[in-house]
Tab-separated table of N, CA, C and O in Angstrom:
chain	number	residue	atom	x	y	z
A	13	GLY	N	-23.329	-0.942	24.702
A	13	GLY	CA	-23.142	-2.098	25.182
A	13	GLY	C	-21.739	-2.733	25.191
A	13	GLY	O	-21.290	-3.778	25.598
A	14	LYS	N	-20.916	-2.310	24.067
A	14	LYS	CA	-19.572	-2.791	23.688
A	14	LYS	C	-18.577	-2.135	24.851
A	14	LYS	O	-18.586	-0.839	25.134
A	15	LYS	N	-17.517	-2.687	25.233
A	15	LYS	CA	-16.607	-2.502	25.927
A	15	LYS	C	-15.567	-1.552	25.153
A	15	LYS	O	-15.442	-1.896	24.100
A	16	SER	N	-14.946	-0.639	25.712
A	16	SER	CA	-14.214	0.279	25.042
A	16	SER	C	-12.653	-0.534	25.374
A	16	SER	O	-12.484	-1.378	25.889
A	17	LEU	N	-11.510	0.207	24.427
A	17	LEU	CA	-10.346	-0.398	24.377
A	17	LEU	C	-9.864	-0.377	26.008
A	17	LEU	O	-9.095	-1.299	26.594
A	18	GLU	N	-10.197	0.892	26.481
A	18	GLU	CA	-9.519	1.141	27.861
A	18	GLU	C	-10.183	0.063	28.962
A	18	GLU	O	-9.294	-0.336	29.853
A	19	GLU	N	-11.410	-0.461	28.935
A	19	GLU	CA	-12.032	-1.266	29.647
A	19	GLU	C	-11.236	-2.545	29.438
A	19	GLU	O	-10.946	-3.489	30.551
A	20	TRP	N	-10.991	-3.183	28.289
A	20	TRP	CA	-10.126	-4.232	27.778
A	20	TRP	C	-8.997	-4.333	28.590
A	20	TRP	O	-8.360	-5.220	29.279
A	21	VAL	N	-8.248	-3.236	28.485
A	21	VAL	CA	-6.920	-2.830	29.080
A	21	VAL	C	-6.848	-3.241	30.275
A	21	VAL	O	-6.158	-3.709	30.812
A	22	THR	N	-7.791	-2.415	31.064
A	22	THR	CA	-7.998	-2.340	32.267
A	22	THR	C	-8.462	-3.915	33.176
A	22	THR	O	-7.782	-4.294	33.960
A	23	GLN	N	-9.122	-4.573	32.324
A	23	GLN	CA	-9.514	-5.748	32.888
A	23	GLN	C	-8.373	-6.857	32.735
A	23	GLN	O	-7.892	-7.393	33.713
A	24	GLU	N	-7.526	-6.850	31.699
A	24	GLU	CA	-6.280	-7.562	31.438
A	24	GLU	C	-5.287	-7.158	32.512
A	24	GLU	O	-4.528	-8.148	32.982
A	25	ALA	N	-5.293	-5.826	32.761
A	25	ALA	CA	-4.133	-5.354	33.894
A	25	ALA	C	-4.375	-6.063	35.177
A	25	ALA	O	-3.232	-6.507	35.545
A	26	SER	N	-5.349	-5.930	35.531
A	26	SER	CA	-5.845	-6.774	36.713
A	26	SER	C	-5.638	-8.128	36.812
A	26	SER	O	-5.170	-8.911	37.621
A	27	CYS	N	-6.033	-8.888	35.446
A	27	CYS	CA	-5.653	-10.385	35.382
A	27	CYS	C	-4.032	-10.471	35.451
A	27	CYS	O	-3.466	-11.597	35.964
A	28	LEU	N	-3.169	-9.613	34.903
A	28	LEU	CA	-1.843	-9.699	34.706
A	28	LEU	C	-1.221	-9.475	36.344
A	28	LEU	O	-0.192	-10.142	36.625
A	29	CYS	N	-1.878	-8.507	36.893
A	29	CYS	CA	-1.346	-8.370	38.386
A	29	CYS	C	-1.802	-9.595	39.322
A	29	CYS	O	-0.800	-9.781	39.925
A	30	ALA	N	-2.874	-10.136	39.124
A	30	ALA	CA	-3.042	-11.386	39.672
A	30	ALA	C	-2.009	-12.508	39.387
A	30	ALA	O	-1.616	-13.380	40.182
A	31	ALA	N	-1.705	-12.737	38.296
A	31	ALA	CA	-0.722	-13.590	37.667
A	31	ALA	C	0.620	-13.294	38.268
A	31	ALA	O	1.488	-14.236	38.630
A	32	PHE	N	0.925	-12.131	38.382
A	32	PHE	CA	2.310	-11.714	39.253
A	32	PHE	C	2.197	-12.159	40.413
A	32	PHE	O	3.054	-12.638	41.147
A	33	ALA	N	1.069	-11.870	41.122
A	33	ALA	CA	0.839	-12.402	42.617
A	33	ALA	C	0.968	-13.785	42.997
A	33	ALA	O	1.554	-14.430	43.786
A	34	ASP	N	0.504	-14.344	41.800
A	34	ASP	CA	0.535	-15.958	41.682
A	34	ASP	C	1.846	-16.570	41.967
A	34	ASP	O	2.191	-17.623	42.147
A	35	GLN	N	2.976	-15.864	41.510
A	35	GLN	CA	4.225	-16.421	41.556
A	35	GLN	C	5.025	-16.198	42.916
A	35	GLN	O	5.866	-17.075	42.995
A	36	ALA	N	4.526	-15.672	43.797
A	36	ALA	CA	4.703	-15.716	45.066
A	36	ALA	C	6.178	-15.278	45.382
A	36	ALA	O	6.814	-16.347	46.157
A	37	GLY	N	6.825	-14.547	44.606
A	37	GLY	CA	8.414	-14.358	44.789
A	37	GLY	C	9.263	-15.108	44.053
A	37	GLY	O	10.321	-15.140	44.276
A	38	ARG	N	8.660	-16.193	43.428
A	38	ARG	CA	9.619	-16.963	42.662
A	38	ARG	C	9.831	-16.211	41.332
A	38	ARG	O	9.204	-15.424	41.005
A	39	PRO	N	11.202	-16.540	40.920
A	39	PRO	CA	11.649	-15.989	39.454
A	39	PRO	C	10.476	-16.594	38.355
A	39	PRO	O	10.285	-17.664	38.402
A	40	PHE	N	10.370	-15.749	37.668
A	40	PHE	CA	9.366	-16.014	36.573
A	40	PHE	C	9.744	-15.149	35.157
A	40	PHE	O	10.254	-14.123	35.384
A	41	SER	N	9.249	-15.680	33.891
A	41	SER	CA	9.643	-14.758	32.782
A	41	SER	C	8.535	-13.758	32.528
A	41	SER	O	7.421	-14.001	32.222
A	42	LEU	N	8.952	-12.410	32.694
A	42	LEU	CA	8.110	-11.350	32.767
A	42	LEU	C	7.597	-11.267	31.308
A	42	LEU	O	6.688	-10.935	30.720
A	43	ASN	N	8.668	-11.577	30.017
A	43	ASN	CA	7.990	-11.484	28.873
A	43	ASN	C	6.748	-12.287	28.492
A	43	ASN	O	6.065	-12.065	27.693
A	44	ASN	N	6.845	-13.224	29.083
A	44	ASN	CA	5.777	-14.656	28.871
A	44	ASN	C	4.415	-14.126	29.261
A	44	ASN	O	3.491	-14.222	28.597
A	45	LEU	N	4.375	-13.548	30.281
A	45	LEU	CA	3.347	-12.954	30.909
A	45	LEU	C	2.748	-11.900	30.307
A	45	LEU	O	1.695	-11.551	30.029
A	46	LEU	N	3.597	-10.902	29.670
A	46	LEU	CA	3.385	-9.908	28.960
A	46	LEU	C	2.851	-10.233	27.657
A	46	LEU	O	1.733	-9.511	27.114
A	47	ASN	N	3.471	-11.029	26.881
A	47	ASN	CA	3.088	-11.608	25.818
A	47	ASN	C	1.425	-12.159	25.924
A	47	ASN	O	0.611	-11.952	25.016
A	48	LYS	N	1.434	-12.740	26.781
A	48	LYS	CA	-0.133	-13.214	27.147
A	48	LYS	C	-1.064	-12.209	27.368
A	48	LYS	O	-2.194	-12.254	26.916
A	49	ALA	N	-0.528	-11.189	28.200
A	49	ALA	CA	-1.348	-9.989	28.386
A	49	ALA	C	-1.886	-9.189	27.175
A	49	ALA	O	-2.788	-8.922	26.870
A	50	VAL	N	-0.780	-8.850	26.363
A	50	VAL	CA	-1.029	-8.440	25.199
A	50	VAL	C	-1.951	-8.988	24.002
A	50	VAL	O	-2.905	-8.637	23.436
A	51	SER	N	-1.719	-10.323	24.085
A	51	SER	CA	-2.412	-11.284	23.060
A	51	SER	C	-3.944	-11.456	23.566
A	51	SER	O	-4.719	-11.131	22.697
A	52	ASN	N	-4.275	-11.304	25.002
A	52	ASN	CA	-5.516	-11.397	25.445
A	52	ASN	C	-6.297	-9.861	25.067
A	52	ASN	O	-7.492	-9.922	24.775
A	53	VAL	N	-5.608	-8.812	25.251
A	53	VAL	CA	-6.259	-7.747	24.749
A	53	VAL	C	-6.641	-7.692	23.326
A	53	VAL	O	-7.388	-7.307	22.942
A	54	ILE	N	-5.724	-8.165	22.327
A	54	ILE	CA	-5.897	-8.324	20.983
A	54	ILE	C	-7.084	-9.254	20.876
A	54	ILE	O	-8.013	-8.890	19.887
A	55	ALA	N	-7.077	-10.335	21.355
A	55	ALA	CA	-8.041	-11.574	21.477
A	55	ALA	C	-9.277	-10.838	21.930
A	55	ALA	O	-10.643	-11.111	21.089
A	56	SER	N	-9.419	-10.073	22.871
A	56	SER	CA	-10.677	-9.281	23.235
A	56	SER	C	-11.324	-8.680	22.125
A	56	SER	O	-12.419	-8.521	22.156
A	57	LEU	N	-10.342	-7.798	21.627
A	57	LEU	CA	-10.871	-7.049	20.456
A	57	LEU	C	-11.465	-7.563	19.317
A	57	LEU	O	-12.636	-7.450	18.808
A	58	THR	N	-10.751	-8.710	18.992
A	58	THR	CA	-11.150	-9.292	17.621
A	58	THR	C	-12.046	-10.422	18.049
A	58	THR	O	-13.185	-10.474	17.042
A	59	PHE	N	-12.059	-11.313	19.057
A	59	PHE	CA	-13.041	-12.359	19.014
A	59	PHE	C	-13.885	-12.070	20.503
A	59	PHE	O	-14.617	-12.984	20.550
A	60	ALA	N	-13.802	-10.943	20.968
A	60	ALA	CA	-14.568	-10.568	21.997
A	60	ALA	C	-14.519	-11.575	23.285
A	60	ALA	O	-15.688	-12.173	23.955
A	61	ARG	N	-13.448	-12.246	23.288
A	61	ARG	CA	-13.278	-13.030	24.467
A	61	ARG	C	-11.705	-13.024	24.943
A	61	ARG	O	-10.905	-12.701	24.143
A	62	ARG	N	-11.358	-13.531	26.016
A	62	ARG	CA	-10.132	-13.675	26.411
A	62	ARG	C	-9.676	-15.000	26.939
A	62	ARG	O	-10.559	-15.976	27.247
A	63	PHE	N	-8.440	-15.523	26.968
A	63	PHE	CA	-8.042	-16.628	27.273
A	63	PHE	C	-7.519	-16.689	28.691
A	63	PHE	O	-6.833	-15.625	28.763
A	64	GLU	N	-7.538	-17.847	29.370
A	64	GLU	CA	-6.670	-18.038	30.589
A	64	GLU	C	-5.265	-18.249	30.255
A	64	GLU	O	-5.210	-18.598	29.170
A	65	TYR	N	-4.502	-17.768	31.142
A	65	TYR	CA	-3.020	-17.653	30.742
A	65	TYR	C	-2.542	-19.185	30.617
A	65	TYR	O	-1.440	-19.222	29.856
A	66	ASN	N	-3.004	-20.206	31.158
A	66	ASN	CA	-2.647	-21.553	30.956
A	66	ASN	C	-3.614	-22.158	29.910
A	66	ASN	O	-3.485	-23.655	29.806
A	67	ASP	N	-4.362	-21.700	29.302
A	67	ASP	CA	-5.170	-22.069	28.065
A	67	ASP	C	-4.391	-22.858	27.000
A	67	ASP	O	-3.581	-22.007	26.510
A	68	PRO	N	-4.538	-24.102	26.625
A	68	PRO	CA	-3.671	-24.861	25.576
A	68	PRO	C	-3.705	-23.930	24.488
A	68	PRO	O	-2.818	-24.051	23.552
A	69	ARG	N	-5.132	-23.545	23.987
A	69	ARG	CA	-5.159	-22.781	22.717
A	69	ARG	C	-4.190	-21.603	22.595
A	69	ARG	O	-3.613	-21.308	21.375
A	70	MET	N	-4.289	-20.703	23.814
A	70	MET	CA	-3.400	-19.421	23.721
A	70	MET	C	-2.011	-19.770	23.793
A	70	MET	O	-1.465	-19.319	23.185
A	71	LEU	N	-1.388	-20.799	24.364
A	71	LEU	CA	-0.245	-21.368	24.551
A	71	LEU	C	0.222	-21.808	23.090
A	71	LEU	O	1.535	-21.441	22.869
A	72	LYS	N	-0.572	-22.483	22.484
A	72	LYS	CA	-0.017	-22.890	21.044
A	72	LYS	C	-0.394	-21.735	20.225
A	72	LYS	O	0.869	-21.467	19.262
A	73	LEU	N	-1.213	-21.016	20.156
A	73	LEU	CA	-0.968	-19.502	19.479
A	73	LEU	C	0.405	-18.676	19.509
A	73	LEU	O	0.703	-18.355	18.590
A	74	LEU	N	0.567	-18.583	20.749
A	74	LEU	CA	1.794	-17.605	21.095
A	74	LEU	C	3.004	-18.661	20.786
A	74	LEU	O	4.001	-18.086	19.947
A	75	ASP	N	3.035	-19.868	20.934
A	75	ASP	CA	4.327	-20.604	20.348
A	75	ASP	C	4.300	-20.567	18.693
A	75	ASP	O	5.351	-20.295	18.133
A	76	LEU	N	3.102	-20.597	17.951
A	76	LEU	CA	3.130	-20.432	16.599
A	76	LEU	C	3.464	-19.077	16.238
A	76	LEU	O	4.437	-19.047	14.896
A	77	VAL	N	3.228	-17.920	16.871
A	77	VAL	CA	3.611	-16.582	16.518
A	77	VAL	C	5.336	-16.688	16.643
A	77	VAL	O	5.726	-16.009	15.818
A	78	LEU	N	5.660	-16.806	17.819
A	78	LEU	CA	7.013	-16.848	18.050
A	78	LEU	C	7.934	-17.665	17.027
A	78	LEU	O	8.906	-17.228	16.432
A	79	GLU	N	7.686	-18.851	16.711
A	79	GLU	CA	8.234	-19.839	15.817
A	79	GLU	C	7.927	-19.276	14.329
A	79	GLU	O	8.855	-19.316	13.569
A	80	GLY	N	6.804	-18.639	14.125
A	80	GLY	CA	6.527	-18.149	12.788
A	80	GLY	C	7.244	-16.764	12.526
A	80	GLY	O	7.876	-16.619	11.489
A	81	LEU	N	7.679	-15.988	13.542
A	81	LEU	CA	8.554	-14.937	13.236
A	81	LEU	C	9.838	-15.412	13.077
A	81	LEU	O	10.608	-14.648	12.374
A	82	LYS	N	10.441	-16.473	13.647
A	82	LYS	CA	11.690	-17.107	13.393
A	82	LYS	C	11.800	-17.336	11.797
A	82	LYS	O	12.679	-17.234	11.421
A	83	GLU	N	10.793	-18.143	11.514
A	83	GLU	CA	10.638	-18.607	9.988
A	83	GLU	C	10.489	-17.146	9.100
A	83	GLU	O	11.283	-17.241	8.201
A	84	GLU	N	10.063	-16.256	9.524
A	84	GLU	CA	9.735	-15.032	8.719
A	84	GLU	C	11.177	-14.177	8.545
A	84	GLU	O	11.462	-13.592	7.347
A	85	VAL	N	12.076	-14.419	9.325
A	85	VAL	CA	13.499	-13.809	9.171
A	85	VAL	C	14.630	-14.801	8.824
A	85	VAL	O	15.664	-14.313	8.909
A	86	GLY	N	14.120	-15.919	8.451
A	86	GLY	CA	15.409	-16.761	8.137
A	86	GLY	C	15.634	-16.832	6.554
A	86	GLY	O	15.158	-15.998	5.932
A	87	LEU	N	16.571	-17.595	6.409
A	87	LEU	CA	17.150	-17.580	5.043
A	87	LEU	C	16.173	-17.788	3.959
A	87	LEU	O	16.313	-17.220	2.701
A	88	MET	N	15.147	-18.702	4.175
A	88	MET	CA	14.194	-19.055	3.044
A	88	MET	C	13.369	-18.019	2.754
A	88	MET	O	13.074	-17.780	1.480
A	89	ARG	N	13.103	-17.117	3.504
A	89	ARG	CA	12.124	-15.928	3.434
A	89	ARG	C	13.118	-14.901	2.332
A	89	ARG	O	12.490	-14.304	1.601
A	90	GLN	N	14.316	-14.648	2.826
A	90	GLN	CA	15.007	-13.776	2.408
A	90	GLN	C	15.354	-14.312	0.635
A	90	GLN	O	15.321	-13.511	-0.368
A	91	VAL	N	15.387	-15.823	0.299
A	91	VAL	CA	15.411	-16.198	-0.894
A	91	VAL	C	14.078	-15.809	-1.710
A	91	VAL	O	13.938	-15.359	-2.891
A	92	LEU	N	13.082	-15.937	-0.998
A	92	LEU	CA	11.857	-15.742	-1.787
A	92	LEU	C	11.645	-14.424	-2.048
A	92	LEU	O	11.123	-13.889	-2.953
A	93	GLU	N	12.104	-13.275	-1.125
A	93	GLU	CA	11.992	-11.891	-1.301
A	93	GLU	C	13.042	-11.760	-2.602
A	93	GLU	O	12.731	-10.938	-3.400
A	94	ALA	N	14.129	-12.247	-2.732
A	94	ALA	CA	14.989	-11.953	-3.854
A	94	ALA	C	14.584	-12.646	-5.116
A	94	ALA	O	14.884	-12.128	-6.068
A	95	MET	N	13.991	-13.699	-5.141
A	95	MET	CA	13.273	-14.395	-6.201
A	95	MET	C	11.867	-14.553	-5.879
A	95	MET	O	11.438	-15.751	-5.723
A	96	PRO	N	11.093	-13.543	-6.325
A	96	PRO	CA	9.518	-13.670	-6.098
A	96	PRO	C	8.880	-14.558	-6.996
A	96	PRO	O	7.664	-15.264	-6.287
A	97	VAL	N	9.500	-14.889	-7.878
A	97	VAL	CA	8.730	-16.010	-8.951
A	97	VAL	C	8.645	-17.370	-8.419
A	97	VAL	O	7.750	-18.072	-8.481
A	98	LEU	N	9.433	-17.641	-7.169
A	98	LEU	CA	9.456	-18.860	-6.448
A	98	LEU	C	7.897	-19.012	-5.713
A	98	LEU	O	7.761	-20.252	-5.411
A	99	ARG	N	7.555	-17.876	-5.387
A	99	ARG	CA	6.339	-17.788	-4.460
A	99	ARG	C	5.113	-18.675	-5.537
A	99	ARG	O	4.019	-19.109	-4.955
A	100	HIS	N	5.279	-18.690	-6.727
A	100	HIS	CA	4.012	-19.290	-7.501
A	100	HIS	C	4.220	-20.707	-7.883
A	100	HIS	O	3.264	-21.267	-8.093
A	101	ILE	N	5.254	-21.430	-7.114
A	101	ILE	CA	5.203	-22.907	-6.931
A	101	ILE	C	4.250	-23.329	-5.891
A	101	ILE	O	4.348	-22.773	-4.761
A	102	PRO	N	3.302	-24.203	-6.499
A	102	PRO	CA	2.269	-24.449	-5.497
A	102	PRO	C	2.796	-25.368	-4.451
A	102	PRO	O	3.590	-26.285	-4.491
A	103	GLY	N	2.421	-24.863	-3.282
A	103	GLY	CA	2.776	-25.607	-1.965
A	103	GLY	C	3.930	-25.248	-1.538
A	103	GLY	O	4.464	-25.660	-0.169
A	104	LEU	N	4.973	-24.471	-2.152
A	104	LEU	CA	6.166	-24.126	-1.404
A	104	LEU	C	6.331	-23.464	-0.136
A	104	LEU	O	6.570	-23.697	0.741
A	105	CYS	N	5.400	-22.461	-0.263
A	105	CYS	CA	5.254	-21.476	0.941
A	105	CYS	C	4.648	-22.227	2.164
A	105	CYS	O	5.161	-21.997	3.283
A	106	ALA	N	3.788	-23.151	2.003
A	106	ALA	CA	3.249	-23.886	3.041
A	106	ALA	C	4.293	-24.958	3.775
A	106	ALA	O	4.372	-25.332	4.979
A	107	LYS	N	5.141	-25.376	2.863
A	107	LYS	CA	6.226	-26.366	3.037
A	107	LYS	C	7.062	-25.540	3.931
A	107	LYS	O	7.794	-26.203	4.867
A	108	LEU	N	7.658	-24.320	3.348
A	108	LEU	CA	8.785	-23.598	3.945
A	108	LEU	C	8.295	-23.046	5.304
A	108	LEU	O	9.074	-22.828	6.104
A	109	PHE	N	7.008	-22.507	5.321
A	109	PHE	CA	6.513	-21.927	6.722
A	109	PHE	C	5.384	-22.383	7.172
A	109	PHE	O	4.161	-21.988	7.392
A	110	PRO	N	5.432	-23.733	7.758
A	110	PRO	CA	4.431	-24.321	8.457
A	110	PRO	C	3.865	-23.740	9.453
A	110	PRO	O	2.559	-23.994	9.841
A	111	ARG	N	4.751	-23.163	10.330
A	111	ARG	CA	3.920	-22.612	11.488
A	111	ARG	C	3.129	-21.296	11.236
A	111	ARG	O	2.023	-21.335	11.837
A	112	GLN	N	3.662	-20.782	10.176
A	112	GLN	CA	2.745	-19.506	9.919
A	112	GLN	C	1.117	-20.006	9.181
A	112	GLN	O	0.022	-19.565	9.608
A	113	LYS	N	1.349	-21.234	8.659
A	113	LYS	CA	0.213	-21.874	7.989
A	113	LYS	C	-0.831	-22.411	9.139
A	113	LYS	O	-2.028	-22.195	9.266
A	114	ALA	N	-0.042	-22.978	10.250
A	114	ALA	CA	-0.799	-23.350	11.196
A	114	ALA	C	-1.543	-22.261	12.146
A	114	ALA	O	-2.627	-22.575	12.519
A	115	PHE	N	-0.700	-21.243	12.191
A	115	PHE	CA	-1.455	-20.128	12.810
A	115	PHE	C	-2.510	-19.575	12.163
A	115	PHE	O	-3.652	-19.390	12.872
A	116	LEU	N	-2.458	-19.446	10.875
A	116	LEU	CA	-3.647	-19.029	10.171
A	116	LEU	C	-4.750	-20.070	10.251
A	116	LEU	O	-6.104	-19.418	10.225
A	117	VAL	N	-4.523	-21.228	10.230
A	117	VAL	CA	-5.677	-22.123	10.548
A	117	VAL	C	-6.410	-22.128	11.834
A	117	VAL	O	-7.516	-21.993	11.977
A	118	MET	N	-5.373	-21.935	12.877
A	118	MET	CA	-6.066	-21.686	14.205
A	118	MET	C	-6.837	-20.268	14.369
A	118	MET	O	-7.945	-20.263	15.073
A	119	ILE	N	-6.711	-19.441	13.702
A	119	ILE	CA	-7.203	-18.018	13.775
A	119	ILE	C	-8.175	-18.268	12.997
A	119	ILE	O	-9.597	-17.651	13.407
A	120	ASP	N	-8.399	-18.718	11.731
A	120	ASP	CA	-9.738	-19.170	11.061
A	120	ASP	C	-10.816	-19.988	12.074
A	120	ASP	O	-11.772	-19.656	11.870
A	121	GLU	N	-10.205	-20.871	12.795
A	121	GLU	CA	-11.052	-21.662	13.764
A	121	GLU	C	-12.001	-20.733	14.877
A	121	GLU	O	-12.922	-20.703	14.960
A	122	LEU	N	-10.872	-19.698	15.289
A	122	LEU	CA	-11.557	-18.740	16.321
A	122	LEU	C	-12.376	-17.878	15.577
A	122	LEU	O	-13.294	-17.474	16.117
A	123	ILE	N	-12.037	-17.599	14.416
A	123	ILE	CA	-13.066	-16.497	13.736
A	123	ILE	C	-14.582	-17.302	13.621
A	123	ILE	O	-15.476	-16.736	13.897
A	124	THR	N	-14.263	-18.485	13.139
A	124	THR	CA	-15.703	-19.346	12.944
A	124	THR	C	-16.298	-19.486	14.377
A	124	THR	O	-17.680	-19.435	14.238
A	125	GLU	N	-15.628	-19.693	15.350
A	125	GLU	CA	-16.407	-19.885	16.732
A	125	GLU	C	-17.022	-18.474	17.070
A	125	GLU	O	-18.225	-18.479	17.490
A	126	HIS	N	-16.447	-17.594	16.597
A	126	HIS	CA	-16.748	-16.083	17.003
A	126	HIS	C	-18.055	-15.841	16.321
A	126	HIS	O	-18.999	-15.312	16.789
A	127	LYS	N	-18.143	-16.203	15.166
A	127	LYS	CA	-19.316	-16.014	14.150
A	127	LYS	C	-20.476	-16.698	14.610
A	127	LYS	O	-21.589	-16.195	14.538
A	128	MET	N	-20.248	-17.938	15.232
A	128	MET	CA	-21.495	-18.681	15.857
A	128	MET	C	-21.845	-18.139	16.875
A	128	MET	O	-23.005	-18.084	17.300
């Protein structure tokens, strides 16, 4: 009774095509829709559910991922990599990388929901 990866991808591809059709010839960001589609396939596999493309939780998660990646390649990450002893300062990483922390909190909430 469980869906295979191919079924999740096929279902999401049809949703993505519908989202393309909804644009009705207007210019739009292809990256934005593709990010949502890929995220939905991952969410389907991990949480056994997909999000609508305009779902506020999905939009927040995507924003946190993109902003978290910017934190990841920033100067502070390089400093921590050069001096790993700094990672042992309590609360420093949470202050330097707040979006990554917020992302993990949202993921924990989704996992708790899925368990229920």
